[in-house]
Short mmCIF file of C-alpha atoms in Angstrom, two decimals:
data_model
loop_
_atom_site.label_atom_id
_atom_site.label_comp_id
_atom_site.label_asym_id
_atom_site.label_seq_id
_atom_site.Cartn_x
_atom_site.Cartn_y
_atom_site.Cartn_z
CA MET A 1 32.70 109.16 108.73
CA ALA A 2 29.28 109.70 110.86
CA PHE A 3 30.73 112.25 112.76
CA LYS A 4 32.51 114.00 110.02
CA ASP A 5 29.42 117.39 110.41
CA ALA A 6 29.32 116.89 114.55
CA PRO A 7 30.11 119.96 116.67
CA ARG A 8 33.67 119.84 117.71
CA GLY A 9 33.32 118.78 121.42
CA SER A 10 30.97 115.52 120.56
CA ARG A 11 33.17 114.32 116.85
CA GLU A 12 36.00 113.97 119.46
CA SER A 13 33.35 111.49 122.14
CA LEU A 14 32.72 110.03 119.24
CA LYS A 15 36.41 109.22 118.03
CA LYS A 16 36.65 108.11 122.05
CA ALA A 17 34.12 105.87 121.88
CA HIS A 18 34.65 104.57 117.57
CA ALA A 19 38.15 103.72 119.77
CA ALA A 20 37.39 102.17 122.62
CA GLY A 21 34.46 99.78 120.69
CA ALA A 22 37.59 98.94 118.06
CA ALA A 23 39.21 97.38 121.35
CA ARG A 24 36.75 95.34 122.79
CA ASP A 25 36.39 93.60 119.44
CA GLN A 26 40.54 93.31 119.16
CA PRO A 27 41.70 89.93 120.82
CA SER A 28 44.43 90.69 123.38
CA LEU A 29 47.71 89.44 122.85
CA GLU A 30 46.98 87.06 125.70
CA ALA A 31 43.62 85.80 124.13
CA VAL A 32 45.25 85.03 121.11
CA GLU A 33 48.45 83.00 122.83
CA SER A 34 45.98 81.10 125.33
CA SER A 35 43.60 80.16 122.23
CA SER A 36 46.82 78.67 120.64
CA GLN A 37 48.06 77.19 123.15
CA ARG A 38 44.54 75.31 123.62
CA ILE A 39 44.96 73.96 119.58
CA GLY A 40 47.99 72.37 120.43
CA HIS A 41 50.46 75.35 119.34
CA GLY A 42 52.96 77.17 120.92
CA PRO A 43 53.22 80.29 122.58
CA LEU A 44 53.23 83.58 120.02
CA GLU A 45 56.04 84.68 120.85
CA LYS A 46 57.98 81.95 119.26
CA LYS A 47 55.58 82.38 115.78
CA LEU A 48 56.95 86.19 116.44
CA GLU A 49 60.54 85.36 116.61
CA PRO A 50 62.78 87.11 114.58
CA ALA A 51 65.19 85.72 112.38
CA PRO A 52 69.31 84.90 113.47
CA ARG A 53 71.20 87.38 112.24
CA SER A 54 74.49 86.22 109.99
CA LYS A 55 77.70 85.83 112.14
CA ASN A 56 79.13 88.95 110.49
CA ALA A 57 76.01 91.25 110.94
CA GLY A 58 77.33 91.59 114.75
CA VAL A 59 80.76 92.98 114.17
CA SER A 60 81.09 96.31 115.34
CA THR A 61 82.41 99.38 112.92
CA THR A 62 85.23 99.54 115.67
CA THR A 63 86.53 96.28 115.33
CA LYS A 64 86.00 97.08 110.93
CA THR A 65 87.81 100.19 111.25
CA LEU A 66 91.06 98.52 113.53
CA LEU A 67 91.45 95.95 110.85
CA LEU A 68 91.35 98.25 108.17
CA LEU A 69 94.06 100.61 110.21
CA ALA A 70 96.09 97.28 110.78
CA LEU A 71 95.80 96.98 107.26
CA VAL A 72 97.10 99.83 106.45
CA PHE A 73 100.27 99.25 108.33
CA GLN A 74 100.60 95.62 107.39
CA ASN A 75 101.61 97.31 104.15
CA ALA A 76 103.51 100.06 104.78
CA THR A 77 105.83 97.82 106.92
CA LEU A 78 105.53 95.79 104.01
CA ASN A 79 106.88 97.55 101.43
CA ILE A 80 109.57 98.80 103.20
CA ALA A 81 110.65 95.63 104.50
CA ALA A 82 110.67 94.39 101.10
CA ARG A 83 113.01 96.94 99.83
CA ARG A 84 115.47 96.63 102.95
CA SER A 85 115.27 92.44 102.19
CA ARG A 86 116.53 92.92 98.48
CA VAL A 87 119.06 95.24 99.75
CA ALA A 88 120.70 93.25 101.94
CA ALA A 89 120.05 89.56 99.66
CA ALA A 90 121.86 91.51 97.06
CA GLU A 91 124.62 91.86 99.51
CA GLU A 92 124.76 88.12 100.71
CA GLU A 93 124.63 87.04 97.11
CA GLU A 94 127.98 89.07 96.72
CA ARG A 95 129.25 88.27 99.80
CA SER A 96 128.80 84.67 99.65
CA GLY A 97 128.59 83.76 96.06
CA CYS A 98 124.62 82.51 96.79
CA GLY A 99 122.15 84.50 96.26
CA LEU A 100 117.87 84.86 97.86
CA ARG A 101 115.62 82.53 95.39
CA ASN A 102 112.47 84.00 95.09
CA THR A 103 110.59 80.50 95.24
CA THR A 104 111.85 79.47 98.15
CA VAL A 105 110.58 82.74 100.05
CA VAL A 106 107.06 81.88 98.74
CA VAL A 107 107.64 78.45 100.39
CA THR A 108 108.32 79.87 103.52
CA ILE A 109 105.90 82.82 103.59
CA GLU A 110 102.93 79.89 103.00
CA SER A 111 104.30 77.31 105.65
CA VAL A 112 104.49 79.82 107.86
CA LYS A 113 101.42 81.35 107.32
CA ILE A 114 100.15 77.92 107.99
CA LEU A 115 101.22 77.75 111.13
CA MET A 116 100.03 81.51 112.07
CA ALA A 117 96.83 80.19 111.01
CA PHE A 118 96.50 76.53 112.98
CA LEU A 119 98.00 79.04 116.34
CA LEU A 120 95.04 81.19 116.16
CA PHE A 121 92.55 78.32 115.34
CA ALA A 122 93.82 76.63 118.42
CA LEU A 123 92.72 80.09 120.23
CA GLU A 124 89.57 80.20 119.01
CA ARG A 125 88.56 77.28 119.84
CA LYS A 126 90.49 77.61 123.43
CA HIS A 127 87.43 78.25 125.28
CA GLU A 128 85.39 75.55 124.35
CA HIS A 129 88.13 72.92 124.54
CA GLY A 130 91.31 73.88 125.72
CA LEU A 131 94.53 74.96 124.22
CA SER A 132 95.77 71.21 122.41
CA VAL A 133 98.14 70.73 119.41
CA PHE A 134 96.42 66.98 118.42
CA GLY A 135 92.99 68.73 119.17
CA THR A 136 93.34 71.12 116.76
CA ILE A 137 95.05 68.96 114.15
CA ARG A 138 92.08 66.35 114.89
CA ALA A 139 89.17 69.67 114.53
CA VAL A 140 90.95 71.15 111.48
CA ALA A 141 91.04 67.46 109.73
CA ARG A 142 87.55 66.46 111.13
CA ILE A 143 86.27 69.92 109.44
CA THR A 144 87.89 69.50 106.22
CA SER A 145 86.27 65.61 106.01
CA GLN A 146 83.17 66.94 107.14
CA HIS A 147 83.05 69.91 104.74
CA ARG A 148 84.31 68.10 101.65
CA PHE A 149 82.76 70.24 98.92
CA GLU A 150 83.24 73.46 101.25
CA SER A 151 87.25 72.87 101.53
CA ALA A 152 87.59 72.02 97.65
CA LYS A 153 85.52 75.63 97.40
CA ILE A 154 89.29 77.44 98.16
CA LEU A 155 91.13 75.65 95.27
CA VAL A 156 88.89 78.20 92.84
CA PRO A 157 91.10 81.78 94.32
CA ALA A 158 93.96 79.49 94.80
CA CYS A 159 94.87 78.52 91.35
CA LEU A 160 93.49 82.33 90.44
CA TYR A 161 96.82 83.53 91.98
CA VAL A 162 98.70 81.43 90.37
CA CYS A 163 97.16 82.57 87.02
CA GLN A 164 97.59 86.37 87.97
CA ASN A 165 100.63 85.65 88.97
CA ASN A 166 102.37 84.54 85.75
CA LEU A 167 99.58 86.95 83.46
CA LEU A 168 101.98 90.03 85.54
CA LEU A 169 104.71 88.96 84.39
CA VAL A 170 103.60 89.13 80.98
CA ALA A 171 102.16 92.38 81.63
CA ALA A 172 105.24 93.72 82.93
CA ASP A 173 107.42 92.43 80.07
CA ASN A 174 105.16 94.37 77.50
CA LEU A 175 104.29 96.97 78.97
CA GLU A 176 106.05 100.20 80.42
CA GLY A 177 106.21 100.69 84.43
CA PRO A 178 103.48 103.77 83.96
CA VAL A 179 101.48 102.14 81.82
CA LEU A 180 101.00 99.53 84.09
CA ALA A 181 100.51 101.30 87.33
CA LEU A 182 97.97 103.17 85.35
CA PHE A 183 96.11 100.66 84.10
CA GLY A 184 96.59 97.92 86.79
CA GLN A 185 94.10 100.02 88.85
CA ILE A 186 91.69 98.73 86.56
CA LYS A 187 91.30 96.09 89.45
CA ILE A 188 89.41 98.31 91.86
CA LEU A 189 87.04 98.78 89.61
CA ALA A 190 86.59 95.31 88.92
CA THR A 191 86.16 94.59 92.60
CA ALA A 192 83.33 96.99 92.67
CA LEU A 193 81.51 95.10 89.77
CA PHE A 194 81.93 91.60 91.01
CA SER A 195 80.57 93.05 94.32
CA VAL A 196 77.47 93.85 93.46
CA VAL A 197 77.35 90.56 90.68
CA LEU A 198 78.24 88.17 93.57
CA LEU A 199 77.21 89.55 96.45
CA ARG A 200 74.25 91.79 95.26
CA ARG A 201 75.97 94.79 97.03
CA THR A 202 74.30 97.88 96.04
CA LEU A 203 76.55 100.83 95.29
CA GLY A 204 75.21 104.15 94.88
CA CYS A 205 75.89 107.13 92.30
CA ARG A 206 78.00 108.70 95.29
CA ARG A 207 80.05 105.39 96.14
CA TRP A 208 80.85 104.31 92.25
CA VAL A 209 81.76 108.13 91.61
CA SER A 210 84.57 107.58 94.45
CA LEU A 211 85.78 104.18 93.32
CA PHE A 212 86.61 105.86 90.36
CA VAL A 213 88.07 108.64 91.85
CA LEU A 214 90.29 106.21 94.08
CA THR A 215 91.23 104.57 90.44
CA GLY A 216 92.71 107.59 89.07
CA SER A 217 93.86 108.78 91.96
CA ILE A 218 96.04 106.29 93.22
CA ALA A 219 97.47 105.22 89.76
CA THR A 220 98.26 109.10 90.05
CA VAL A 221 100.46 108.21 92.97
CA GLN A 222 101.50 105.40 91.65
CA LEU A 223 102.61 107.17 88.27
CA SER A 224 104.99 110.07 90.44
CA GLN A 225 107.12 107.53 91.71
CA MET A 226 108.08 106.27 88.37
CA ARG A 227 110.28 107.04 85.82
CA GLN A 228 110.59 106.22 82.23
CA THR A 229 112.35 103.88 81.24
CA SER A 230 114.53 102.93 78.38
CA GLY A 231 113.96 99.21 77.43
CA ASP A 232 113.67 97.83 74.19
CA GLU A 233 110.58 99.43 72.45
CA GLY A 234 110.43 96.94 69.97
CA SER A 235 110.36 93.86 72.29
CA LYS A 236 106.92 95.09 73.68
CA ASN A 237 103.83 95.34 72.24
CA LEU A 238 101.25 97.35 73.88
CA VAL A 239 97.32 95.53 72.59
CA LEU A 240 99.15 92.22 74.45
CA GLY A 241 100.56 94.09 77.32
CA LEU A 242 96.55 96.24 77.66
CA CYS A 243 95.11 92.88 77.14
CA VAL A 244 96.85 90.95 79.56
CA THR A 245 96.38 94.07 82.50
CA ALA A 246 92.59 93.74 81.59
CA ILE A 247 92.39 90.49 82.41
CA ILE A 248 94.75 90.30 85.54
CA SER A 249 92.59 93.30 86.51
CA THR A 250 89.75 90.92 85.81
CA ILE A 251 91.14 87.84 87.65
CA SER A 252 91.61 89.82 90.62
CA GLY A 253 88.26 91.00 90.94
CA PHE A 254 86.54 88.01 90.32
CA SER A 255 89.32 86.03 92.92
CA GLY A 256 88.82 88.58 95.90
CA VAL A 257 85.28 88.66 95.73
CA TYR A 258 84.70 85.01 94.70
CA PHE A 259 86.81 84.70 98.34
CA GLU A 260 84.57 86.85 100.27
CA LEU A 261 81.88 84.87 99.22
CA VAL A 262 83.40 81.80 100.31
CA LEU A 263 84.16 82.91 103.71
CA LYS A 264 80.36 84.80 104.88
CA ALA A 265 78.22 81.52 103.41
CA SER A 266 80.71 79.23 104.95
CA PRO A 267 80.41 77.85 108.58
CA ILE A 268 84.30 77.33 108.59
CA SER A 269 86.62 79.24 111.11
CA VAL A 270 88.46 81.56 108.84
CA TRP A 271 91.58 80.79 110.17
CA VAL A 272 90.50 77.02 109.02
CA ARG A 273 90.07 78.40 105.64
CA ASN A 274 93.42 80.02 105.60
CA ILE A 275 95.02 76.92 106.71
CA HIS A 276 93.21 75.47 103.19
CA LEU A 277 94.38 78.13 101.14
CA ALA A 278 98.42 78.33 102.38
CA THR A 279 98.41 74.50 102.31
CA ILE A 280 97.28 74.87 98.25
CA SER A 281 99.32 77.77 98.19
CA THR A 282 102.40 76.16 99.89
CA LEU A 283 102.35 73.11 97.30
CA ILE A 284 102.48 75.18 94.21
CA ALA A 285 105.16 77.15 95.64
CA LEU A 286 107.24 74.03 96.20
CA ALA A 287 106.68 72.77 92.53
CA ALA A 288 108.15 76.25 91.42
CA VAL A 289 110.46 75.18 93.15
CA TYR A 290 111.38 72.09 91.84
CA SER A 291 110.85 73.31 88.43
CA ASN A 292 112.66 76.97 88.78
CA ASP A 293 115.39 76.37 91.05
CA LEU A 294 115.90 72.85 91.92
CA ALA A 295 119.58 73.00 90.53
CA ALA A 296 120.54 76.22 92.90
CA VAL A 297 118.82 74.23 95.98
CA LYS A 298 121.09 71.50 95.74
CA GLU A 299 123.89 73.46 95.77
CA CYS A 300 123.60 76.33 98.41
CA GLY A 301 120.91 75.08 100.41
CA PHE A 302 117.12 75.89 100.84
CA PHE A 303 117.74 79.03 102.86
CA ALA A 304 120.90 80.49 101.48
CA GLY A 305 119.93 84.42 101.14
CA TYR A 306 118.31 84.17 104.02
CA ASN A 307 119.05 86.88 107.19
CA ASN A 308 117.24 88.63 110.15
CA VAL A 309 115.31 91.08 107.44
CA VAL A 310 114.29 88.71 105.27
CA ALA A 311 112.88 86.59 108.24
CA ALA A 312 111.05 89.85 109.61
CA TYR A 313 109.84 90.30 105.37
CA VAL A 314 108.10 86.39 105.56
CA ALA A 315 106.65 87.29 109.26
CA VAL A 316 104.80 90.38 108.10
CA GLN A 317 103.77 89.36 104.52
CA ALA A 318 102.51 85.91 106.81
CA GLY A 319 100.94 88.13 108.84
CA GLY A 320 99.22 89.99 106.21
CA GLY A 321 97.87 86.79 104.34
CA LEU A 322 96.08 86.37 107.46
CA LEU A 323 94.86 89.96 108.32
CA ILE A 324 93.28 90.05 104.79
CA ALA A 325 91.44 87.31 105.09
CA ALA A 326 89.64 88.73 108.57
CA VAL A 327 89.37 92.29 106.46
CA ILE A 328 87.57 90.51 103.80
CA LYS A 329 85.27 88.38 106.02
CA TYR A 330 84.60 90.89 108.62
CA ALA A 331 84.79 94.24 105.99
CA ASP A 332 85.07 93.85 102.27
CA ASN A 333 87.24 94.10 99.24
CA ILE A 334 86.45 97.25 98.37
CA LEU A 335 87.72 98.81 102.29
CA LYS A 336 90.13 96.75 101.85
CA ALA A 337 91.30 98.40 98.59
CA PHE A 338 91.03 101.74 100.07
CA ALA A 339 93.44 99.94 102.92
CA THR A 340 96.00 99.41 100.86
CA SER A 341 95.67 102.53 98.35
CA VAL A 342 96.48 104.48 101.90
CA ALA A 343 99.16 102.82 102.80
CA ILE A 344 101.15 103.48 98.89
CA ILE A 345 100.66 107.33 100.43
CA VAL A 346 101.69 106.14 103.80
CA VAL A 347 104.83 104.31 102.10
CA SER A 348 105.38 107.31 99.79
CA ALA A 349 105.97 109.57 103.01
CA VAL A 350 107.92 107.12 104.65
CA SER A 351 110.41 107.10 102.04
CA ALA A 352 110.41 110.80 101.66
CA LEU A 353 111.53 110.90 105.26
CA PHE A 354 113.95 108.67 105.49
CA TYR A 355 114.58 107.82 101.77
CA SER A 356 115.12 110.72 100.22
CA PHE A 357 112.65 109.94 97.82
CA HIS A 358 111.34 113.11 95.87
CA LEU A 359 107.73 113.61 96.21
CA THR A 360 105.76 115.83 92.86
CA ARG A 361 103.17 117.74 91.98
CA LEU A 362 101.46 114.74 90.99
CA PHE A 363 101.92 112.69 93.83
CA PHE A 364 100.07 115.86 95.98
CA VAL A 365 97.44 115.95 93.31
CA GLY A 366 96.70 112.22 93.88
CA THR A 367 97.04 112.13 97.65
CA PHE A 368 94.24 114.67 97.55
CA GLY A 369 92.27 112.37 95.36
CA VAL A 370 92.80 109.30 97.47
CA ILE A 371 91.08 111.52 100.85
CA TYR A 372 88.36 112.21 98.74
CA ALA A 373 87.43 109.52 98.09
CA VAL A 374 88.08 108.17 101.30
CA PHE A 375 85.81 110.60 102.48
CA LEU A 376 83.30 110.16 99.44
CA TYR A 377 82.42 106.25 99.89
CA GLY A 378 81.89 106.89 103.72
CA ASP A 379 79.93 109.62 103.07
CA LEU A 380 81.56 111.84 105.41
CA LEU A 381 81.54 114.80 103.10
CA LYS A 382 77.60 115.57 103.23
CA ASP A 383 78.09 117.71 106.98
CA LEU A 384 81.08 119.96 105.40
CA PRO A 385 79.57 123.73 103.77
CA LEU A 386 81.97 123.41 101.26
CA CYS A 387 81.45 119.87 100.29
CA ARG A 388 77.93 119.72 100.10
CA ARG A 389 77.68 120.61 96.09
CA LEU A 390 80.40 118.01 95.27
CA PRO A 391 79.50 114.18 93.81
#
């Protein structure tokens, strides 16, 4: 600079003069905008306007937290309701001779899910269009017709879920319970991997470590609840069972992340998406009733074995399906995996309190690992002096 060797006082004066000259030479924003308007362009502010944010960008952390807590509560309630419903169904079958059919329960759950999603969509559009049953039906039909390709995308996760459920039966026939529980948790890592590949999500080293810790810890918790079975070892194929389990984990991870991609990249309401998915699932479930339990349904009726406990289970399961879709849309699949893992621990604790379930040391080790993984993933350990050196 020209004023490098000047005295301190004069140097400051030269700097101010130089800045003032630069300011005079720089045209003002008003002058540029005025010139822009004179040559036929719009105001400059419109040129500098930031790009609109996505719909999910405005979802607060509080909303995500409440959704995840609701999912934990729903999962815990569902497990308890499932246990009670099995006991009640067995008692009903012993009393009347007509037992509860799982295929009919699935049809009922998906049908209730359609009704719940329809009601939520009607409430969502109430402020703009009023509360109208026929108006909501027309809106669903119009959205489905206008977005045929988007609506057809939901066929992918629906078909994959069917394949996953059928493969799970094969895995259960060829693996002992503890082995299936252990290797079944690979789906957490598969979900994270597909989130990186399909959603371009970046997971740092700390979060990958937390996911591995979560996978091992929740497997440990589930192993602590298992008892060694005395099945026919000769009828089991370990290699086949492990291969099928790997396929199940891959399908689970891909279908969940694909569903998340469809929900977040589409203008269609999450409740309309659930109507589409539940409708397809209902048709598939009806086909299962026809092929497997048609004779029993004709003899005893479609709702044979149903009671208040089963009805509660259906309601919780149907509501949980909608809640999972909301969590996937407004949070993500990885956080859903954490919430589900925490729910398993809650169920075990409740079982210990009310069902004389014995908690082993292995359970407490796994519980500590899950809690540590949750805090590690959320980067909540950095301010604790004892945890600064942990991964």
